[in-house]
């Protein structure tokens, strides 16, 4: 048993649901008690999703405990098959079904007899894996399910093409990143074969092997699928994250290499010639503003500033490298909560930071922050709140995230536009350069004069102690307004002494 | 006269897990600490549903069960004891509430058996409430906690020639419970205590001769416990939601204490008078309650009195005995307003409901967050139901707040109505 207040990675079923609901026309049925379908709320609220989230629960209740849930689950699957006619139904176990140990695979087989949809039981164990690992596994499982099915005959596309693996619902800036990758690949003359799973039909998965190779932008989810495809179809993959100028360049070079080695697929032996190096140079120096920004005098003030970076392995590693290598900022501590990928993370940030922190315990991160006292933090929403408490600015670079991290405007973290966004984020997170100097030279801003917004003329009224007491119970941010309204009301009624009753009467008279 | 019809569907509906009650109960009972004994799933729900609150050093935590706990490799008694000592040391609460979850039910963890032992060791009162999703929905979580708390109230010792004590049950923000207390005081009835009070140590005395009355429609277990185990007398009344409900609630309590209510009629009329502007907005508009928090009957009754037409009242669970007076008032209201009786659908099926909503095209759907945005995108106006749980909706004073909530989407959409983009989904779903 563990005392816990907060977690960075969600439970396994969330990962499975993120994969299932990202595909088009796939329905997930959770085997779960009432109230476990909170995923639907998150998707509907955070992503501001217009469509009904294709997730239903087959409710586990007392009856199920007594009699088993076979009938119910099978019925729910066949019903959903008729109602929504999905291509695939993913039966999703939860922590509850993990301990019930019912033979869900058997239910799947029973239901399959009556349905047109394919049905698959997500192979995830709640107590062994977290959200990311489960998503990674489920994605591989679904892809393998469709590719193992029959003898896939395929032909590579004429022009170089890729699959992007791992664009998801509720992913940190995934939609924007996907658009940016799309743009980059188009510039490079590479077609996108399939984007998986976001918006993808499972019936199109059999086209996966037509691509020349795969791209896995985020390490957490997609790697297992890429490895499967490499083994099964000898498809190579690029697992570098094109985040930051150096890594983006590296990513392009890897792609370039793959295009060259794979060009046997092209009938005349040579794909369209493209000067990748020239492209990288152009983009770096002139299209992206980030390279110039870091040389501009404004950014000089960032030199050697202390920061702490924490997040998922992909974003925390990339961010650490950007801050140190591309901006000259001092990363005192880089950390991740992806404990299962700790070795990779250590290797990535080695030489870039003073110390590495691998933990799932947010209090440990909080303690580290208060110990280091960095000038800025780059982390998750939790670090943002720690920063608030300690009065340290924080840029959010990784999930877990809030609704404000699902911006409507175009905010990629990847590619060349991503470097601009990151530069802005970094710059705005620190106290602005010149402002910093002025504060030091002139010893701070003006002393704050107290400006009260209290317009009521107190001396006209006597507030009874009980009424004052009542007033104190009202949350601070509306207290003054309530006070003013009450006095306005009292004035209109020619009342001198304000009692609790008068307060309530005033509330009834006004809209509050 | 026709009677209310009750239906029961599949129970495939969306609601919050009952452990969410810790969110408002830890705030209400200021010296408490809530320990939710469950899995990552429970923690994830609380963390996301409570949003910002989680960062404010809340007085609740998860005792997260790991594989070793599930397979009984670890001794659950020792584990819980360790965590409880830790909480006592770090936070020093006056009471610890253990919230049992689905997992503790399934692995049959004997929380009720362990609590007294650990209580003895730590000297810290430990209550056990099984607020799990196997048995309960959303607000019923509070019911399980208050039912457990009822056992801890001191014993009432009758005193001569005083009014029989009246204890009200149901957690309300302090301002609202104060308002209701004063409404009764104005009728010459003193409230001797609330279950729960602001502090655990102030729980009211209960026993034979004590009258109790509920303020929420979802407290049927608490009511039963108060009657059967604490020998209190239950006053079955409609709930003080809306001016009509509040008046009926006060009237019923007055009747029990043999008091002729004063100025009650005028008080109600004055409140209605103040609501005029909002009433014109809702008049003849239709409402559909998908059902997720058990406030539905009372809210529907109030909205019908406001002149609305209610098509369907979805509700997770319907205790016809505890809600008898409320149901009766609903029938009476329909008759007086000359509208047909709404369907009451227990354990609704959200899929079927959405088909019905499509057919009926109500002016307003009161629903959970899972369906709000998709319905709005299809041109159907919605109000997020959870807000009714957290807003102040009880008593005369707060009637306006209910209509503020109900009319907000109507007012917003009224502002946008001429822009021509109310349907925002591309294909026919």
Tab-separated table of N, CA, C and O in Angstrom, chain A residues 87-171:
chain	number	residue	atom	x	y	z
A	87	UNK	N	-15.923	-1.141	-36.792
A	87	UNK	CA	-15.076	-2.154	-37.422
A	87	UNK	C	-14.485	-3.065	-36.361
A	87	UNK	O	-14.260	-4.241	-36.590
A	88	UNK	N	-14.201	-2.460	-35.218
A	88	UNK	CA	-13.534	-3.213	-34.165
A	88	UNK	C	-14.085	-2.813	-32.805
A	88	UNK	O	-14.341	-1.628	-32.562
A	89	UNK	N	-14.291	-3.794	-31.958
A	89	UNK	CA	-14.636	-3.514	-30.560
A	89	UNK	C	-13.469	-3.979	-29.703
A	89	UNK	O	-12.991	-5.101	-29.851
A	90	UNK	N	-12.991	-3.090	-28.848
A	90	UNK	CA	-11.890	-3.456	-27.960
A	90	UNK	C	-12.447	-3.627	-26.551
A	90	UNK	O	-12.917	-2.661	-25.948
A	91	UNK	N	-12.437	-4.830	-26.071
A	91	UNK	CA	-12.867	-5.073	-24.696
A	91	UNK	C	-11.714	-4.689	-23.774
A	91	UNK	O	-10.606	-5.193	-23.909
A	92	UNK	N	-12.009	-3.743	-22.861
A	92	UNK	CA	-10.952	-3.138	-22.064
A	92	UNK	C	-11.074	-3.529	-20.602
A	92	UNK	O	-12.033	-3.144	-19.942
A	93	UNK	N	-10.124	-4.287	-20.085
A	93	UNK	CA	-10.187	-4.626	-18.662
A	93	UNK	C	-9.758	-3.437	-17.795
A	93	UNK	O	-9.026	-2.569	-18.242
A	94	UNK	N	-10.243	-3.386	-16.575
A	94	UNK	CA	-9.853	-2.341	-15.630
A	94	UNK	C	-9.268	-3.010	-14.394
A	94	UNK	O	-9.149	-4.236	-14.350
A	95	UNK	N	-8.967	-2.215	-13.389
A	95	UNK	CA	-8.411	-2.795	-12.163
A	95	UNK	C	-9.409	-3.786	-11.565
A	95	UNK	O	-9.032	-4.808	-11.006
A	96	UNK	N	-10.684	-3.465	-11.716
A	96	UNK	CA	-11.708	-4.341	-11.155
A	96	UNK	C	-11.715	-5.693	-11.860
A	96	UNK	O	-11.734	-6.738	-11.226
A	97	UNK	N	-11.678	-5.654	-13.200
A	97	UNK	CA	-11.737	-6.945	-13.888
A	97	UNK	C	-10.436	-7.718	-13.722
A	97	UNK	O	-10.436	-8.938	-13.776
A	98	UNK	N	-9.339	-6.988	-13.483
A	98	UNK	CA	-8.079	-7.696	-13.237
A	98	UNK	C	-8.206	-8.617	-12.030
A	98	UNK	O	-7.674	-9.715	-12.028
A	99	UNK	N	-8.918	-8.156	-10.981
A	99	UNK	CA	-9.016	-9.038	-9.809
A	99	UNK	C	-10.177	-10.013	-9.895
A	99	UNK	O	-10.170	-11.039	-9.243
A	100	UNK	N	-11.173	-9.706	-10.710
A	100	UNK	CA	-12.277	-10.669	-10.838
A	100	UNK	C	-11.829	-11.926	-11.557
A	100	UNK	O	-12.391	-13.000	-11.365
A	101	UNK	N	-10.807	-11.765	-12.391
A	101	UNK	CA	-10.232	-12.914	-13.110
A	101	UNK	C	-11.268	-13.728	-13.873
A	101	UNK	O	-11.237	-14.952	-13.881
A	102	UNK	N	-12.207	-13.023	-14.485
A	102	UNK	CA	-13.138	-13.743	-15.357
A	102	UNK	C	-12.438	-13.993	-16.687
A	102	UNK	O	-11.511	-13.273	-17.048
A	103	UNK	N	-12.913	-14.959	-17.399
A	103	UNK	CA	-12.272	-15.310	-18.660
A	103	UNK	C	-12.818	-14.415	-19.770
A	103	UNK	O	-13.679	-14.812	-20.557
A	104	UNK	N	-12.305	-13.185	-19.822
A	104	UNK	CA	-12.815	-12.225	-20.794
A	104	UNK	C	-12.568	-12.691	-22.229
A	104	UNK	O	-13.372	-12.449	-23.115
A	105	UNK	N	-11.452	-13.383	-22.441
A	105	UNK	CA	-11.145	-13.877	-23.788
A	105	UNK	C	-12.254	-14.802	-24.282
A	105	UNK	O	-12.658	-14.757	-25.446
A	106	UNK	N	-12.790	-15.567	-23.354
A	106	UNK	CA	-13.891	-16.456	-23.689
A	106	UNK	C	-15.141	-15.666	-24.111
A	106	UNK	O	-15.829	-16.028	-25.059
A	107	UNK	N	-15.413	-14.555	-23.413
A	107	UNK	CA	-16.565	-13.719	-23.786
A	107	UNK	C	-16.377	-13.173	-25.194
A	107	UNK	O	-17.319	-13.081	-25.973
A	108	UNK	N	-15.132	-12.789	-25.475
A	108	UNK	CA	-14.838	-12.244	-26.799
A	108	UNK	C	-15.154	-13.287	-27.864
A	108	UNK	O	-15.825	-13.008	-28.864
A	109	UNK	N	-14.712	-14.514	-27.611
A	109	UNK	CA	-14.960	-15.567	-28.596
A	109	UNK	C	-16.451	-15.838	-28.766
A	109	UNK	O	-16.941	-16.035	-29.868
A	110	UNK	N	-17.173	-15.803	-27.656
A	110	UNK	CA	-18.617	-16.026	-27.733
A	110	UNK	C	-19.324	-14.925	-28.516
A	110	UNK	O	-20.205	-15.190	-29.331
A	111	UNK	N	-18.911	-13.685	-28.233
A	111	UNK	CA	-19.579	-12.572	-28.906
A	111	UNK	C	-19.239	-12.530	-30.386
A	111	UNK	O	-20.090	-12.198	-31.219
A	112	UNK	N	-18.007	-12.903	-30.729
A	112	UNK	CA	-17.558	-12.828	-32.122
A	112	UNK	C	-18.472	-13.617	-33.066
A	112	UNK	O	-18.668	-13.235	-34.220
A	113	UNK	N	-19.043	-14.683	-32.556
A	113	UNK	CA	-19.938	-15.510	-33.366
A	113	UNK	C	-21.118	-14.684	-33.896
A	113	UNK	O	-21.581	-14.887	-35.009
A	114	UNK	N	-21.574	-13.732	-33.060
A	114	UNK	CA	-22.785	-12.993	-33.433
A	114	UNK	C	-22.536	-11.621	-34.030
A	114	UNK	O	-23.487	-10.912	-34.338
A	115	UNK	N	-21.293	-11.189	-34.102
A	115	UNK	CA	-21.073	-9.802	-34.522
A	115	UNK	C	-20.403	-9.701	-35.882
A	115	UNK	O	-19.699	-10.609	-36.313
A	116	UNK	N	-20.637	-8.575	-36.516
A	116	UNK	CA	-19.909	-8.268	-37.743
A	116	UNK	C	-18.568	-7.625	-37.421
A	116	UNK	O	-17.621	-7.715	-38.181
A	117	UNK	N	-18.526	-6.937	-36.297
A	117	UNK	CA	-17.286	-6.274	-35.902
A	117	UNK	C	-16.262	-7.318	-35.467
A	117	UNK	O	-16.621	-8.385	-35.002
A	118	UNK	N	-14.999	-6.941	-35.621
A	118	UNK	CA	-13.954	-7.733	-34.981
A	118	UNK	C	-13.976	-7.392	-33.505
A	118	UNK	O	-14.320	-6.269	-33.123
A	119	UNK	N	-13.585	-8.342	-32.685
A	119	UNK	CA	-13.501	-8.051	-31.250
A	119	UNK	C	-12.151	-8.491	-30.728
A	119	UNK	O	-11.633	-9.542	-31.108
A	120	UNK	N	-11.601	-7.635	-29.874
A	120	UNK	CA	-10.263	-7.889	-29.378
A	120	UNK	C	-10.249	-7.590	-27.882
A	120	UNK	O	-10.837	-6.612	-27.437
A	121	UNK	N	-9.589	-8.451	-27.121
A	121	UNK	CA	-9.412	-8.176	-25.700
A	121	UNK	C	-8.057	-7.509	-25.505
A	121	UNK	O	-7.032	-8.067	-25.879
A	122	UNK	N	-8.072	-6.304	-24.930
A	122	UNK	CA	-6.801	-5.593	-24.723
A	122	UNK	C	-5.955	-6.365	-23.719
A	122	UNK	O	-6.419	-6.698	-22.631
A	123	UNK	N	-4.723	-6.614	-24.124
A	123	UNK	CA	-3.845	-7.442	-23.308
A	123	UNK	C	-3.038	-6.555	-22.365
A	123	UNK	O	-1.864	-6.286	-22.587
A	124	UNK	N	-3.707	-6.024	-21.338
A	124	UNK	CA	-2.989	-5.174	-20.388
A	124	UNK	C	-3.348	-5.586	-18.966
A	124	UNK	O	-4.491	-5.903	-18.672
A	125	UNK	N	-2.357	-5.564	-18.115
A	125	UNK	CA	-2.588	-5.887	-16.715
A	125	UNK	C	-2.483	-4.606	-15.900
A	125	UNK	O	-1.437	-3.952	-15.867
A	126	UNK	N	-3.570	-4.284	-15.246
A	126	UNK	CA	-3.646	-3.034	-14.497
A	126	UNK	C	-2.520	-2.882	-13.494
A	126	UNK	O	-2.012	-1.786	-13.280
A	127	UNK	N	-2.133	-3.968	-12.851
A	127	UNK	CA	-1.177	-3.858	-11.750
A	127	UNK	C	0.272	-3.907	-12.214
A	127	UNK	O	1.185	-3.748	-11.425
A	128	UNK	N	0.472	-4.162	-13.503
A	128	UNK	CA	1.848	-4.280	-13.984
A	128	UNK	C	2.269	-3.090	-14.843
A	128	UNK	O	3.427	-2.744	-14.887
A	129	UNK	N	1.310	-2.511	-15.584
A	129	UNK	CA	1.701	-1.454	-16.517
A	129	UNK	C	0.897	-0.182	-16.274
A	129	UNK	O	-0.180	-0.228	-15.684
A	130	UNK	N	1.441	0.936	-16.724
A	130	UNK	CA	0.726	2.205	-16.602
A	130	UNK	C	0.103	2.599	-17.946
A	130	UNK	O	0.160	1.845	-18.922
A	131	UNK	N	-0.473	3.799	-17.954
A	131	UNK	CA	-1.155	4.319	-19.132
A	131	UNK	C	-0.312	4.216	-20.414
A	131	UNK	O	-0.778	3.735	-21.439
A	132	UNK	N	0.957	4.657	-20.333
A	132	UNK	CA	1.797	4.697	-21.532
A	132	UNK	C	2.141	3.301	-22.038
A	132	UNK	O	2.058	3.017	-23.226
A	133	UNK	N	2.521	2.441	-21.085
A	133	UNK	CA	2.884	1.081	-21.481
A	133	UNK	C	1.677	0.367	-22.079
A	133	UNK	O	1.792	-0.375	-23.056
A	134	UNK	N	0.506	0.607	-21.478
A	134	UNK	CA	-0.706	-0.034	-21.981
A	134	UNK	C	-1.048	0.468	-23.378
A	134	UNK	O	-1.417	-0.307	-24.261
A	135	UNK	N	-0.898	1.766	-23.578
A	135	UNK	CA	-1.193	2.327	-24.904
A	135	UNK	C	-0.246	1.743	-25.939
A	135	UNK	O	-0.649	1.362	-27.041
A	136	UNK	N	1.027	1.676	-25.570
A	136	UNK	CA	2.044	1.144	-26.459
A	136	UNK	C	1.685	-0.289	-26.864
A	136	UNK	O	1.686	-0.654	-28.045
A	137	UNK	N	1.332	-1.073	-25.860
A	137	UNK	CA	0.995	-2.484	-26.100
A	137	UNK	C	-0.288	-2.613	-26.927
A	137	UNK	O	-0.346	-3.408	-27.861
A	138	UNK	N	-1.304	-1.844	-26.584
A	138	UNK	CA	-2.578	-1.959	-27.301
A	138	UNK	C	-2.408	-1.594	-28.778
A	138	UNK	O	-2.989	-2.235	-29.654
A	139	UNK	N	-1.608	-0.558	-29.016
A	139	UNK	CA	-1.389	-0.157	-30.408
A	139	UNK	C	-0.739	-1.292	-31.189
A	139	UNK	O	-1.170	-1.646	-32.292
A	140	UNK	N	0.284	-1.892	-30.588
A	140	UNK	CA	0.949	-3.018	-31.239
A	140	UNK	C	-0.044	-4.156	-31.460
A	140	UNK	O	-0.104	-4.762	-32.533
A	141	UNK	N	-0.860	-4.384	-30.433
A	141	UNK	CA	-1.803	-5.498	-30.491
A	141	UNK	C	-2.805	-5.338	-31.639
A	141	UNK	O	-3.079	-6.284	-32.385
A	142	UNK	N	-3.338	-4.130	-31.758
A	142	UNK	CA	-4.339	-3.901	-32.817
A	142	UNK	C	-3.685	-4.035	-34.198
A	142	UNK	O	-4.225	-4.667	-35.105
A	143	UNK	N	-2.506	-3.433	-34.336
A	143	UNK	CA	-1.815	-3.517	-35.630
A	143	UNK	C	-1.516	-4.982	-35.969
A	143	UNK	O	-1.806	-5.453	-37.074
A	144	UNK	N	-0.989	-5.699	-34.992
A	144	UNK	CA	-0.645	-7.109	-35.226
A	144	UNK	C	-1.907	-7.916	-35.559
A	144	UNK	O	-1.882	-8.797	-36.422
A	145	UNK	N	-2.997	-7.597	-34.902
A	145	UNK	CA	-4.257	-8.300	-35.137
A	145	UNK	C	-4.669	-8.218	-36.606
A	145	UNK	O	-5.105	-9.204	-37.208
A	146	UNK	N	-4.480	-7.061	-37.202
A	146	UNK	CA	-4.886	-6.908	-38.598
A	146	UNK	C	-3.820	-7.369	-39.580
A	146	UNK	O	-4.125	-7.710	-40.713
A	147	UNK	N	-2.561	-7.344	-39.140
A	147	UNK	CA	-1.509	-7.740	-40.073
A	147	UNK	C	-1.180	-9.223	-39.981
A	147	UNK	O	-0.672	-9.808	-40.930
A	148	UNK	N	-1.473	-9.826	-38.834
A	148	UNK	CA	-1.240	-11.262	-38.709
A	148	UNK	C	-2.367	-12.059	-39.357
A	148	UNK	O	-2.244	-13.245	-39.609
A	149	UNK	N	-3.474	-11.371	-39.571
A	149	UNK	CA	-4.707	-12.014	-39.999
A	149	UNK	C	-4.530	-12.928	-41.214
A	149	UNK	O	-4.861	-14.080	-41.188
A	150	UNK	N	-4.033	-12.341	-42.277
A	150	UNK	CA	-3.939	-13.125	-43.491
A	150	UNK	C	-2.540	-12.907	-44.074
A	150	UNK	O	-1.771	-12.133	-43.534
A	151	UNK	N	-2.260	-13.522	-45.146
A	151	UNK	CA	-0.992	-13.237	-45.811
A	151	UNK	C	-1.121	-11.922	-46.555
A	151	UNK	O	-1.783	-11.816	-47.577
A	152	UNK	N	-0.481	-10.933	-45.985
A	152	UNK	CA	-0.606	-9.607	-46.560
A	152	UNK	C	0.291	-9.518	-47.792
A	152	UNK	O	1.497	-9.751	-47.702
A	153	UNK	N	-0.332	-9.213	-48.907
A	153	UNK	CA	0.512	-8.946	-50.057
A	153	UNK	C	0.523	-7.448	-50.262
A	153	UNK	O	-0.512	-6.796	-50.178
A	154	UNK	N	1.681	-6.912	-50.425
A	154	UNK	CA	1.774	-5.460	-50.520
A	154	UNK	C	2.887	-5.076	-51.447
A	154	UNK	O	3.784	-5.869	-51.744
A	155	UNK	N	2.803	-3.848	-51.892
A	155	UNK	CA	3.848	-3.321	-52.727
A	155	UNK	C	4.231	-1.975	-52.154
A	155	UNK	O	3.345	-1.238	-51.697
A	156	UNK	N	5.509	-1.668	-52.124
A	156	UNK	CA	5.914	-0.371	-51.594
A	156	UNK	C	5.416	0.740	-52.510
A	156	UNK	O	5.270	0.557	-53.719
A	157	UNK	N	5.169	1.885	-51.934
A	157	UNK	CA	4.720	3.012	-52.747
A	157	UNK	C	5.829	3.442	-53.694
A	157	UNK	O	7.014	3.209	-53.418
A	158	UNK	N	5.452	4.112	-54.758
A	158	UNK	CA	6.463	4.511	-55.744
A	158	UNK	C	7.408	5.563	-55.192
A	158	UNK	O	8.613	5.472	-55.331
A	159	UNK	N	6.799	6.566	-54.580
A	159	UNK	CA	7.615	7.611	-53.966
A	159	UNK	C	7.847	7.235	-52.508
A	159	UNK	O	7.068	6.488	-51.933
A	160	UNK	N	8.925	7.773	-51.914
A	160	UNK	CA	9.178	7.463	-50.507
A	160	UNK	C	7.984	7.847	-49.637
A	160	UNK	O	7.385	8.900	-49.846
A	161	UNK	N	7.643	6.987	-48.692
A	161	UNK	CA	6.495	7.262	-47.838
A	161	UNK	C	6.729	6.688	-46.447
A	161	UNK	O	7.528	5.784	-46.260
A	162	UNK	N	6.008	7.259	-45.490
A	162	UNK	CA	6.169	6.835	-44.093
A	162	UNK	C	4.826	6.639	-43.414
A	162	UNK	O	3.801	7.173	-43.861
A	163	UNK	N	4.862	5.875	-42.327
A	163	UNK	CA	3.740	5.854	-41.394
A	163	UNK	C	4.174	6.616	-40.154
A	163	UNK	O	5.314	6.470	-39.706
A	164	UNK	N	3.269	7.419	-39.615
A	164	UNK	CA	3.567	8.067	-38.335
A	164	UNK	C	2.848	7.279	-37.255
A	164	UNK	O	1.622	7.171	-37.267
A	165	UNK	N	3.606	6.718	-36.337
A	165	UNK	CA	3.018	5.896	-35.279
A	165	UNK	C	2.975	6.661	-33.973
A	165	UNK	O	4.008	7.137	-33.496
A	166	UNK	N	1.790	6.777	-33.393
A	166	UNK	CA	1.719	7.346	-32.041
A	166	UNK	C	1.138	8.737	-31.919
A	166	UNK	O	1.533	9.495	-31.046
A	167	UNK	N	0.216	9.091	-32.800
A	167	UNK	CA	-0.520	10.351	-32.625
A	167	UNK	C	-1.856	9.987	-31.978
A	167	UNK	O	-2.608	9.185	-32.522
A	168	UNK	N	-2.134	10.614	-30.837
A	168	UNK	CA	-3.246	10.173	-29.997
A	168	UNK	C	-4.169	11.263	-29.548
A	168	UNK	O	-3.775	12.415	-29.448
A	169	UNK	N	-5.333	10.830	-29.119
A	169	UNK	CA	-6.229	11.715	-28.397
A	169	UNK	C	-5.628	11.930	-27.006
A	169	UNK	O	-4.985	11.027	-26.457
A	170	UNK	N	-5.801	13.111	-26.474
A	170	UNK	CA	-5.303	13.514	-25.152
A	170	UNK	C	-3.786	13.522	-25.046
A	170	UNK	O	-3.233	13.548	-23.958
A	171	UNK	N	-3.115	13.513	-26.197
A	171	UNK	CA	-1.656	13.615	-26.176
A	171	UNK	C	-1.261	15.084	-26.086
A	171	UNK	O	-1.990	15.962	-26.543
